[in-house]
Amino acid sequence: MLTLENLSKLFGGVRAVDDVSLTIREGEIFGLIGPNGSGKSTTINLITGLYTPTTGKVTLDGHDLTAMAQHERTSMGVARTFQNIRLFGNLTVAQNLWVAQNGHEQRRAHFLARWFKAGGEHGPDIEELLRFSQLHSKRDLQANALSFGEMRRLEMARALASNPRVLLLDEPAAGASQEDAQLLAERIRAVRDRGVTVLLIEHMMELVMGITDRIAVLNFGRKIAEGSPAEVQMNEDVRAAYLGGSHKNEELVHA
Ligand SMILES: Nc1ncnc2c1ncn2[C@@H]1O[C@H](COP(=O)(O)OP(=O)(O)OP(=O)(O)O)[C@@H](O)[C@H]1O
């Protein structure tokens, strides 16, 4: 459903993404892994339209997204979360979801005026998302009063508020405890069970190996392997790429 065809991105002389082709199938949890600096975030940024590829194209169900602006890709069904949480800290939990659903092209001031005009009412989708994200009891709290885990849940809920077909998760377990990572795994499966295809970028190997259907591995911008978690973990090129990197990268070999 989501296809990358010969995608490349150059930053000056750096080939951040180098001729990557991938097909992510409907309904799967697909992992994109690789040592630090291997091009994972750049790939997400090419899919969401934050960057324009130097060459290649991105399609969703046969529709070419490559020339579309970010908000157009959102309406086509592409949503993402960020490595660093980006919420409106001074807005409430419910308001953050409301913005995601109604206001991505509006200035915040306009959004607040409309929110108050509507008497703070929000539709059934937001109610459902609040429950799905176990944030219902926090709906009227300001986002910056949430715990770290709750902020992460709100960020995912916010991405889901645009009703995506594919959700791109950029290191959702960063900074999470083992226990949080366990909950996150359940949450990602629950997102898939809602009918949303998931592309997961993550360094926490236990999480990636435990929940993905298939994985692609990048190294220096190039795809060096693709397959089931077991196949990827056994792959000699992958093991060499990880052992050649930082200590953190050795996680794969010991997972
Ligand atoms: N905006 C940019 N300008 C110049 N170089 C960039 C830019 N973004 C990324 N790069 C370079 O492209 C390469 C790939 O970076 P990218 O952030 O995509 O890797 P990554 O796999 O997501 O890394 P990490 O796991 O550390 O987050 C790196 O060499 C990086 O320095």
PDB file of N, CA, C and O in Angstrom, residues 16 20 22 24 29-41 43-44 169-172 199-212 214-235 237-239 241-242 248-253 255:
ATOM      1  N   ALA A  16      21.960  10.666   2.417  1.00  0.00           N
ATOM      2  CA  ALA A  16      21.237  10.279   3.635  1.00  0.00           C
ATOM      3  C   ALA A  16      20.345   9.078   3.353  1.00  0.00           C
ATOM      4  O   ALA A  16      20.206   8.177   4.173  1.00  0.00           O
ATOM      5  N   VAL A  20      16.529   3.708  -2.116  1.00  0.00           N
ATOM      6  CA  VAL A  20      15.759   2.758  -1.289  1.00  0.00           C
ATOM      7  C   VAL A  20      14.402   2.462  -1.932  1.00  0.00           C
ATOM      8  O   VAL A  20      13.655   3.371  -2.269  1.00  0.00           O
ATOM      9  N   LEU A  22      10.915   0.039  -1.205  1.00  0.00           N
ATOM     10  CA  LEU A  22      10.242  -0.714  -0.131  1.00  0.00           C
ATOM     11  C   LEU A  22       8.761  -0.782  -0.424  1.00  0.00           C
ATOM     12  O   LEU A  22       8.198   0.183  -0.964  1.00  0.00           O
ATOM     13  N   ILE A  24       5.334  -1.488   1.860  1.00  0.00           N
ATOM     14  CA  ILE A  24       4.726  -1.800   3.150  1.00  0.00           C
ATOM     15  C   ILE A  24       3.297  -2.231   2.876  1.00  0.00           C
ATOM     16  O   ILE A  24       2.557  -1.515   2.194  1.00  0.00           O
ATOM     17  N   ILE A  29       2.701  -4.375  10.624  1.00  0.00           N
ATOM     18  CA  ILE A  29       3.583  -3.510  11.413  1.00  0.00           C
ATOM     19  C   ILE A  29       4.967  -3.735  10.826  1.00  0.00           C
ATOM     20  O   ILE A  29       5.510  -4.838  10.900  1.00  0.00           O
ATOM     21  N   PHE A  30       5.476  -2.698  10.199  1.00  0.00           N
ATOM     22  CA  PHE A  30       6.737  -2.804   9.452  1.00  0.00           C
ATOM     23  C   PHE A  30       7.810  -2.031  10.209  1.00  0.00           C
ATOM     24  O   PHE A  30       7.633  -0.861  10.539  1.00  0.00           O
ATOM     25  N   GLY A  31       8.928  -2.668  10.472  1.00  0.00           N
ATOM     26  CA  GLY A  31      10.016  -2.004  11.196  1.00  0.00           C
ATOM     27  C   GLY A  31      11.066  -1.477  10.231  1.00  0.00           C
ATOM     28  O   GLY A  31      11.404  -2.135   9.248  1.00  0.00           O
ATOM     29  N   LEU A  32      11.554  -0.265  10.510  1.00  0.00           N
ATOM     30  CA  LEU A  32      12.672   0.284   9.738  1.00  0.00           C
ATOM     31  C   LEU A  32      13.777   0.557  10.745  1.00  0.00           C
ATOM     32  O   LEU A  32      13.625   1.418  11.627  1.00  0.00           O
ATOM     33  N   ILE A  33      14.859  -0.228  10.637  1.00  0.00           N
ATOM     34  CA  ILE A  33      15.924  -0.088  11.622  1.00  0.00           C
ATOM     35  C   ILE A  33      17.248   0.191  10.919  1.00  0.00           C
ATOM     36  O   ILE A  33      17.333   0.154   9.688  1.00  0.00           O
ATOM     37  N   GLY A  34      18.279   0.449  11.712  1.00  0.00           N
ATOM     38  CA  GLY A  34      19.602   0.711  11.167  1.00  0.00           C
ATOM     39  C   GLY A  34      20.399   1.480  12.208  1.00  0.00           C
ATOM     40  O   GLY A  34      19.812   2.134  13.074  1.00  0.00           O
ATOM     41  N   PRO A  35      21.725   1.417  12.113  1.00  0.00           N
ATOM     42  CA  PRO A  35      22.568   2.150  13.074  1.00  0.00           C
ATOM     43  C   PRO A  35      22.286   3.658  13.039  1.00  0.00           C
ATOM     44  O   PRO A  35      21.626   4.146  12.114  1.00  0.00           O
ATOM     45  N   ASN A  36      22.825   4.381  14.006  1.00  0.00           N
ATOM     46  CA  ASN A  36      22.653   5.835  14.042  1.00  0.00           C
ATOM     47  C   ASN A  36      23.112   6.452  12.731  1.00  0.00           C
ATOM     48  O   ASN A  36      24.148   6.068  12.195  1.00  0.00           O
ATOM     49  N   GLY A  37      22.299   7.393  12.241  1.00  0.00           N
ATOM     50  CA  GLY A  37      22.686   8.121  11.030  1.00  0.00           C
ATOM     51  C   GLY A  37      22.511   7.328   9.748  1.00  0.00           C
ATOM     52  O   GLY A  37      23.036   7.710   8.696  1.00  0.00           O
ATOM     53  N   SER A  38      21.754   6.231   9.789  1.00  0.00           N
ATOM     54  CA  SER A  38      21.641   5.387   8.585  1.00  0.00           C
ATOM     55  C   SER A  38      20.555   5.855   7.626  1.00  0.00           C
ATOM     56  O   SER A  38      20.415   5.297   6.539  1.00  0.00           O
ATOM     57  N   GLY A  39      19.748   6.851   8.027  1.00  0.00           N
ATOM     58  CA  GLY A  39      18.768   7.419   7.096  1.00  0.00           C
ATOM     59  C   GLY A  39      17.312   7.155   7.433  1.00  0.00           C
ATOM     60  O   GLY A  39      16.421   7.440   6.626  1.00  0.00           O
ATOM     61  N   LYS A  40      17.061   6.651   8.628  1.00  0.00           N
ATOM     62  CA  LYS A  40      15.682   6.285   9.000  1.00  0.00           C
ATOM     63  C   LYS A  40      14.772   7.513   9.093  1.00  0.00           C
ATOM     64  O   LYS A  40      13.686   7.549   8.509  1.00  0.00           O
ATOM     65  N   SER A  41      15.215   8.525   9.849  1.00  0.00           N
ATOM     66  CA  SER A  41      14.374   9.725  10.011  1.00  0.00           C
ATOM     67  C   SER A  41      14.198  10.447   8.682  1.00  0.00           C
ATOM     68  O   SER A  41      13.117  10.953   8.376  1.00  0.00           O
ATOM     69  N   THR A  43      14.054   9.069   5.837  1.00  0.00           N
ATOM     70  CA  THR A  43      13.049   8.311   5.080  1.00  0.00           C
ATOM     71  C   THR A  43      11.641   8.725   5.516  1.00  0.00           C
ATOM     72  O   THR A  43      10.775   8.985   4.673  1.00  0.00           O
ATOM     73  N   ILE A  44      11.409   8.821   6.814  1.00  0.00           N
ATOM     74  CA  ILE A  44      10.091   9.254   7.307  1.00  0.00           C
ATOM     75  C   ILE A  44       9.782  10.656   6.784  1.00  0.00           C
ATOM     76  O   ILE A  44       8.666  10.944   6.344  1.00  0.00           O
ATOM     77  N   LEU A 169       5.828   5.905  13.105  1.00  0.00           N
ATOM     78  CA  LEU A 169       6.240   6.160  14.486  1.00  0.00           C
ATOM     79  C   LEU A 169       7.754   6.304  14.530  1.00  0.00           C
ATOM     80  O   LEU A 169       8.482   5.351  14.249  1.00  0.00           O
ATOM     81  N   ASP A 170       8.228   7.503  14.869  1.00  0.00           N
ATOM     82  CA  ASP A 170       9.668   7.776  14.886  1.00  0.00           C
ATOM     83  C   ASP A 170      10.186   7.630  16.315  1.00  0.00           C
ATOM     84  O   ASP A 170      10.033   8.534  17.128  1.00  0.00           O
ATOM     85  N   GLU A 171      10.772   6.498  16.592  1.00  0.00           N
ATOM     86  CA  GLU A 171      11.337   6.176  17.907  1.00  0.00           C
ATOM     87  C   GLU A 171      10.369   6.422  19.060  1.00  0.00           C
ATOM     88  O   GLU A 171      10.661   7.202  19.968  1.00  0.00           O
ATOM     89  N   PRO A 172       9.225   5.756  19.058  1.00  0.00           N
ATOM     90  CA  PRO A 172       8.238   5.999  20.117  1.00  0.00           C
ATOM     91  C   PRO A 172       8.689   5.534  21.492  1.00  0.00           C
ATOM     92  O   PRO A 172       8.150   5.999  22.506  1.00  0.00           O
ATOM     93  N   LEU A 199       4.367   1.932  10.352  1.00  0.00           N
ATOM     94  CA  LEU A 199       5.804   1.913  10.044  1.00  0.00           C
ATOM     95  C   LEU A 199       6.526   2.390  11.293  1.00  0.00           C
ATOM     96  O   LEU A 199       6.326   3.523  11.739  1.00  0.00           O
ATOM     97  N   LEU A 200       7.344   1.501  11.848  1.00  0.00           N
ATOM     98  CA  LEU A 200       7.984   1.774  13.140  1.00  0.00           C
ATOM     99  C   LEU A 200       9.491   1.916  12.974  1.00  0.00           C
ATOM    100  O   LEU A 200      10.166   1.011  12.498  1.00  0.00           O
ATOM    101  N   ILE A 201       9.998   3.083  13.395  1.00  0.00           N
ATOM    102  CA  ILE A 201      11.443   3.275  13.495  1.00  0.00           C
ATOM    103  C   ILE A 201      11.776   3.186  14.969  1.00  0.00           C
ATOM    104  O   ILE A 201      11.149   3.890  15.782  1.00  0.00           O
ATOM    105  N   GLU A 202      12.714   2.339  15.326  1.00  0.00           N
ATOM    106  CA  GLU A 202      12.955   2.183  16.756  1.00  0.00           C
ATOM    107  C   GLU A 202      14.326   1.573  16.991  1.00  0.00           C
ATOM    108  O   GLU A 202      14.761   0.708  16.244  1.00  0.00           O
ATOM    109  N   HIS A 203      14.986   2.052  18.058  1.00  0.00           N
ATOM    110  CA  HIS A 203      16.275   1.477  18.427  1.00  0.00           C
ATOM    111  C   HIS A 203      16.115   0.341  19.427  1.00  0.00           C
ATOM    112  O   HIS A 203      17.009  -0.483  19.570  1.00  0.00           O
ATOM    113  N   MET A 204      14.989   0.325  20.156  1.00  0.00           N
ATOM    114  CA  MET A 204      14.812  -0.708  21.185  1.00  0.00           C
ATOM    115  C   MET A 204      14.477  -2.034  20.481  1.00  0.00           C
ATOM    116  O   MET A 204      13.351  -2.264  20.054  1.00  0.00           O
ATOM    117  N   MET A 205      15.507  -2.865  20.345  1.00  0.00           N
ATOM    118  CA  MET A 205      15.383  -4.061  19.508  1.00  0.00           C
ATOM    119  C   MET A 205      14.347  -5.053  20.007  1.00  0.00           C
ATOM    120  O   MET A 205      13.673  -5.702  19.219  1.00  0.00           O
ATOM    121  N   GLU A 206      14.241  -5.161  21.325  1.00  0.00           N
ATOM    122  CA  GLU A 206      13.263  -6.097  21.879  1.00  0.00           C
ATOM    123  C   GLU A 206      11.864  -5.749  21.372  1.00  0.00           C
ATOM    124  O   GLU A 206      11.089  -6.629  20.995  1.00  0.00           O
ATOM    125  N   LEU A 207      11.581  -4.461  21.350  1.00  0.00           N
ATOM    126  CA  LEU A 207      10.266  -3.991  20.884  1.00  0.00           C
ATOM    127  C   LEU A 207      10.094  -4.296  19.394  1.00  0.00           C
ATOM    128  O   LEU A 207       9.088  -4.869  18.974  1.00  0.00           O
ATOM    129  N   VAL A 208      11.093  -3.931  18.605  1.00  0.00           N
ATOM    130  CA  VAL A 208      10.995  -4.121  17.152  1.00  0.00           C
ATOM    131  C   VAL A 208      10.847  -5.605  16.809  1.00  0.00           C
ATOM    132  O   VAL A 208       9.966  -5.994  16.036  1.00  0.00           O
ATOM    133  N   MET A 209      11.690  -6.425  17.422  1.00  0.00           N
ATOM    134  CA  MET A 209      11.677  -7.852  17.091  1.00  0.00           C
ATOM    135  C   MET A 209      10.385  -8.512  17.574  1.00  0.00           C
ATOM    136  O   MET A 209       9.923  -9.481  17.007  1.00  0.00           O
ATOM    137  N   GLY A 210       9.807  -7.960  18.639  1.00  0.00           N
ATOM    138  CA  GLY A 210       8.609  -8.562  19.231  1.00  0.00           C
ATOM    139  C   GLY A 210       7.315  -8.250  18.483  1.00  0.00           C
ATOM    140  O   GLY A 210       6.379  -9.042  18.520  1.00  0.00           O
ATOM    141  N   ILE A 211       7.241  -7.109  17.817  1.00  0.00           N
ATOM    142  CA  ILE A 211       5.922  -6.746  17.274  1.00  0.00           C
ATOM    143  C   ILE A 211       5.846  -6.580  15.759  1.00  0.00           C
ATOM    144  O   ILE A 211       4.759  -6.483  15.216  1.00  0.00           O
ATOM    145  N   THR A 212       6.991  -6.557  15.087  1.00  0.00           N
ATOM    146  CA  THR A 212       6.887  -6.289  13.641  1.00  0.00           C
ATOM    147  C   THR A 212       6.632  -7.575  12.843  1.00  0.00           C
ATOM    148  O   THR A 212       7.031  -8.667  13.238  1.00  0.00           O
ATOM    149  N   ARG A 214       7.484  -7.535   9.422  1.00  0.00           N
ATOM    150  CA  ARG A 214       8.665  -7.518   8.565  1.00  0.00           C
ATOM    151  C   ARG A 214       9.508  -6.310   8.933  1.00  0.00           C
ATOM    152  O   ARG A 214       9.005  -5.326   9.487  1.00  0.00           O
ATOM    153  N   ILE A 215      10.770  -6.388   8.547  1.00  0.00           N
ATOM    154  CA  ILE A 215      11.727  -5.327   8.888  1.00  0.00           C
ATOM    155  C   ILE A 215      12.613  -5.047   7.671  1.00  0.00           C
ATOM    156  O   ILE A 215      12.990  -5.973   6.954  1.00  0.00           O
ATOM    157  N   ALA A 216      12.937  -3.767   7.462  1.00  0.00           N
ATOM    158  CA  ALA A 216      13.992  -3.421   6.505  1.00  0.00           C
ATOM    159  C   ALA A 216      15.113  -2.759   7.302  1.00  0.00           C
ATOM    160  O   ALA A 216      14.864  -2.057   8.285  1.00  0.00           O
ATOM    161  N   VAL A 217      16.345  -2.997   6.856  1.00  0.00           N
ATOM    162  CA  VAL A 217      17.502  -2.450   7.571  1.00  0.00           C
ATOM    163  C   VAL A 217      18.254  -1.495   6.662  1.00  0.00           C
ATOM    164  O   VAL A 217      18.580  -1.847   5.519  1.00  0.00           O
ATOM    165  N   LEU A 218      18.524  -0.306   7.169  1.00  0.00           N
ATOM    166  CA  LEU A 218      19.319   0.678   6.426  1.00  0.00           C
ATOM    167  C   LEU A 218      20.719   0.746   7.020  1.00  0.00           C
ATOM    168  O   LEU A 218      20.912   0.585   8.228  1.00  0.00           O
ATOM    169  N   ASN A 219      21.685   1.010   6.159  1.00  0.00           N
ATOM    170  CA  ASN A 219      23.046   1.299   6.609  1.00  0.00           C
ATOM    171  C   ASN A 219      23.632   2.292   5.617  1.00  0.00           C
ATOM    172  O   ASN A 219      23.597   2.054   4.412  1.00  0.00           O
ATOM    173  N   PHE A 220      24.133   3.419   6.119  1.00  0.00           N
ATOM    174  CA  PHE A 220      24.625   4.493   5.248  1.00  0.00           C
ATOM    175  C   PHE A 220      23.634   4.810   4.133  1.00  0.00           C
ATOM    176  O   PHE A 220      24.008   4.982   2.972  1.00  0.00           O
ATOM    177  N   GLY A 221      22.343   4.853   4.472  1.00  0.00           N
ATOM    178  CA  GLY A 221      21.321   5.265   3.514  1.00  0.00           C
ATOM    179  C   GLY A 221      20.827   4.177   2.586  1.00  0.00           C
ATOM    180  O   GLY A 221      19.836   4.366   1.874  1.00  0.00           O
ATOM    181  N   ARG A 222      21.512   3.038   2.578  1.00  0.00           N
ATOM    182  CA  ARG A 222      21.110   1.964   1.653  1.00  0.00           C
ATOM    183  C   ARG A 222      20.382   0.856   2.396  1.00  0.00           C
ATOM    184  O   ARG A 222      20.698   0.571   3.554  1.00  0.00           O
ATOM    185  N   LYS A 223      19.439   0.224   1.691  1.00  0.00           N
ATOM    186  CA  LYS A 223      18.759  -0.926   2.299  1.00  0.00           C
ATOM    187  C   LYS A 223      19.684  -2.128   2.172  1.00  0.00           C
ATOM    188  O   LYS A 223      20.053  -2.500   1.069  1.00  0.00           O
ATOM    189  N   ILE A 224      20.043  -2.703   3.321  1.00  0.00           N
ATOM    190  CA  ILE A 224      20.962  -3.854   3.247  1.00  0.00           C
ATOM    191  C   ILE A 224      20.249  -5.178   3.513  1.00  0.00           C
ATOM    192  O   ILE A 224      20.805  -6.238   3.246  1.00  0.00           O
ATOM    193  N   ALA A 225      19.035  -5.130   4.034  1.00  0.00           N
ATOM    194  CA  ALA A 225      18.302  -6.382   4.280  1.00  0.00           C
ATOM    195  C   ALA A 225      16.831  -6.085   4.448  1.00  0.00           C
ATOM    196  O   ALA A 225      16.441  -4.966   4.793  1.00  0.00           O
ATOM    197  N   GLU A 226      16.018  -7.119   4.196  1.00  0.00           N
ATOM    198  CA  GLU A 226      14.574  -7.012   4.409  1.00  0.00           C
ATOM    199  C   GLU A 226      14.055  -8.418   4.668  1.00  0.00           C
ATOM    200  O   GLU A 226      14.487  -9.370   4.020  1.00  0.00           O
ATOM    201  N   GLY A 227      13.166  -8.556   5.637  1.00  0.00           N
ATOM    202  CA  GLY A 227      12.619  -9.885   5.909  1.00  0.00           C
ATOM    203  C   GLY A 227      11.918  -9.930   7.248  1.00  0.00           C
ATOM    204  O   GLY A 227      11.635  -8.893   7.851  1.00  0.00           O
ATOM    205  N   SER A 228      11.663 -11.153   7.714  1.00  0.00           N
ATOM    206  CA  SER A 228      11.019 -11.326   9.019  1.00  0.00           C
ATOM    207  C   SER A 228      12.033 -10.925  10.096  1.00  0.00           C
ATOM    208  O   SER A 228      13.249 -10.892   9.818  1.00  0.00           O
ATOM    209  N   PRO A 229      11.553 -10.660  11.316  1.00  0.00           N
ATOM    210  CA  PRO A 229      12.505 -10.323  12.386  1.00  0.00           C
ATOM    211  C   PRO A 229      13.607 -11.376  12.526  1.00  0.00           C
ATOM    212  O   PRO A 229      14.780 -11.040  12.645  1.00  0.00           O
ATOM    213  N   ALA A 230      13.236 -12.649  12.450  1.00  0.00           N
ATOM    214  CA  ALA A 230      14.238 -13.714  12.607  1.00  0.00           C
ATOM    215  C   ALA A 230      15.252 -13.673  11.473  1.00  0.00           C
ATOM    216  O   ALA A 230      16.466 -13.777  11.702  1.00  0.00           O
ATOM    217  N   GLU A 231      14.770 -13.482  10.245  1.00  0.00           N
ATOM    218  CA  GLU A 231      15.685 -13.441   9.093  1.00  0.00           C
ATOM    219  C   GLU A 231      16.672 -12.277   9.208  1.00  0.00           C
ATOM    220  O   GLU A 231      17.861 -12.429   8.953  1.00  0.00           O
ATOM    221  N   VAL A 232      16.141 -11.136   9.609  1.00  0.00           N
ATOM    222  CA  VAL A 232      16.976  -9.940   9.698  1.00  0.00           C
ATOM    223  C   VAL A 232      18.024 -10.092  10.795  1.00  0.00           C
ATOM    224  O   VAL A 232      19.189  -9.725  10.626  1.00  0.00           O
ATOM    225  N   GLN A 233      17.611 -10.688  11.896  1.00  0.00           N
ATOM    226  CA  GLN A 233      18.522 -10.849  13.025  1.00  0.00           C
ATOM    227  C   GLN A 233      19.679 -11.806  12.706  1.00  0.00           C
ATOM    228  O   GLN A 233      20.766 -11.669  13.240  1.00  0.00           O
ATOM    229  N   MET A 234      19.401 -12.762  11.807  1.00  0.00           N
ATOM    230  CA  MET A 234      20.432 -13.749  11.434  1.00  0.00           C
ATOM    231  C   MET A 234      21.334 -13.230  10.320  1.00  0.00           C
ATOM    232  O   MET A 234      22.360 -13.822  10.038  1.00  0.00           O
ATOM    233  N   ASN A 235      20.911 -12.139   9.659  1.00  0.00           N
ATOM    234  CA  ASN A 235      21.615 -11.684   8.455  1.00  0.00           C
ATOM    235  C   ASN A 235      23.024 -11.168   8.798  1.00  0.00           C
ATOM    236  O   ASN A 235      23.189 -10.300   9.654  1.00  0.00           O
ATOM    237  N   ASP A 237      25.167  -9.347   7.052  1.00  0.00           N
ATOM    238  CA  ASP A 237      25.421  -7.930   6.739  1.00  0.00           C
ATOM    239  C   ASP A 237      24.857  -7.034   7.835  1.00  0.00           C
ATOM    240  O   ASP A 237      25.449  -6.017   8.198  1.00  0.00           O
ATOM    241  N   VAL A 238      23.696  -7.428   8.335  1.00  0.00           N
ATOM    242  CA  VAL A 238      23.047  -6.631   9.381  1.00  0.00           C
ATOM    243  C   VAL A 238      23.875  -6.686  10.662  1.00  0.00           C
ATOM    244  O   VAL A 238      24.154  -5.658  11.286  1.00  0.00           O
ATOM    245  N   ARG A 239      24.306  -7.859  11.018  1.00  0.00           N
ATOM    246  CA  ARG A 239      25.105  -8.009  12.246  1.00  0.00           C
ATOM    247  C   ARG A 239      26.408  -7.216  12.128  1.00  0.00           C
ATOM    248  O   ARG A 239      26.833  -6.548  13.066  1.00  0.00           O
ATOM    249  N   ALA A 241      26.894  -4.558  10.261  1.00  0.00           N
ATOM    250  CA  ALA A 241      26.582  -3.122  10.296  1.00  0.00           C
ATOM    251  C   ALA A 241      26.394  -2.654  11.736  1.00  0.00           C
ATOM    252  O   ALA A 241      26.881  -1.594  12.126  1.00  0.00           O
ATOM    253  N   TYR A 242      25.727  -3.471  12.531  1.00  0.00           N
ATOM    254  CA  TYR A 242      25.475  -3.079  13.918  1.00  0.00           C
ATOM    255  C   TYR A 242      26.732  -3.171  14.768  1.00  0.00           C
ATOM    256  O   TYR A 242      26.992  -2.313  15.600  1.00  0.00           O
ATOM    257  N   LYS A 248      25.605   1.229  21.512  1.00  0.00           N
ATOM    258  CA  LYS A 248      24.142   1.148  21.517  1.00  0.00           C
ATOM    259  C   LYS A 248      23.642   0.218  20.404  1.00  0.00           C
ATOM    260  O   LYS A 248      22.681  -0.507  20.542  1.00  0.00           O
ATOM    261  N   ASN A 249      24.388   0.242  19.286  1.00  0.00           N
ATOM    262  CA  ASN A 249      23.970  -0.545  18.138  1.00  0.00           C
ATOM    263  C   ASN A 249      24.150  -2.043  18.357  1.00  0.00           C
ATOM    264  O   ASN A 249      23.630  -2.848  17.596  1.00  0.00           O
ATOM    265  N   GLU A 250      24.907  -2.426  19.382  1.00  0.00           N
ATOM    266  CA  GLU A 250      25.127  -3.848  19.621  1.00  0.00           C
ATOM    267  C   GLU A 250      23.874  -4.537  20.132  1.00  0.00           C
ATOM    268  O   GLU A 250      23.799  -5.756  20.168  1.00  0.00           O
ATOM    269  N   GLU A 251      22.888  -3.723  20.514  1.00  0.00           N
ATOM    270  CA  GLU A 251      21.623  -4.275  21.010  1.00  0.00           C
ATOM    271  C   GLU A 251      21.054  -5.357  20.097  1.00  0.00           C
ATOM    272  O   GLU A 251      20.537  -6.354  20.558  1.00  0.00           O
ATOM    273  N   LEU A 252      21.111  -5.125  18.789  1.00  0.00           N
ATOM    274  CA  LEU A 252      20.519  -6.071  17.840  1.00  0.00           C
ATOM    275  C   LEU A 252      21.151  -7.443  17.996  1.00  0.00           C
ATOM    276  O   LEU A 252      20.483  -8.460  18.027  1.00  0.00           O
ATOM    277  N   VAL A 253      22.474  -7.434  18.103  1.00  0.00           N
ATOM    278  CA  VAL A 253      23.207  -8.681  18.120  1.00  0.00           C
ATOM    279  C   VAL A 253      22.884  -9.473  19.389  1.00  0.00           C
ATOM    280  O   VAL A 253      22.886 -10.693  19.387  1.00  0.00           O
ATOM    281  N   ALA A 255      19.927  -9.104  21.065  1.00  0.00           N
ATOM    282  CA  ALA A 255      18.473  -9.161  21.322  1.00  0.00           C
ATOM    283  C   ALA A 255      17.970 -10.604  21.213  1.00  0.00           C
ATOM    284  O   ALA A 255      18.529 -11.407  20.501  1.00  0.00           O
TER     285      ALA A 255
END
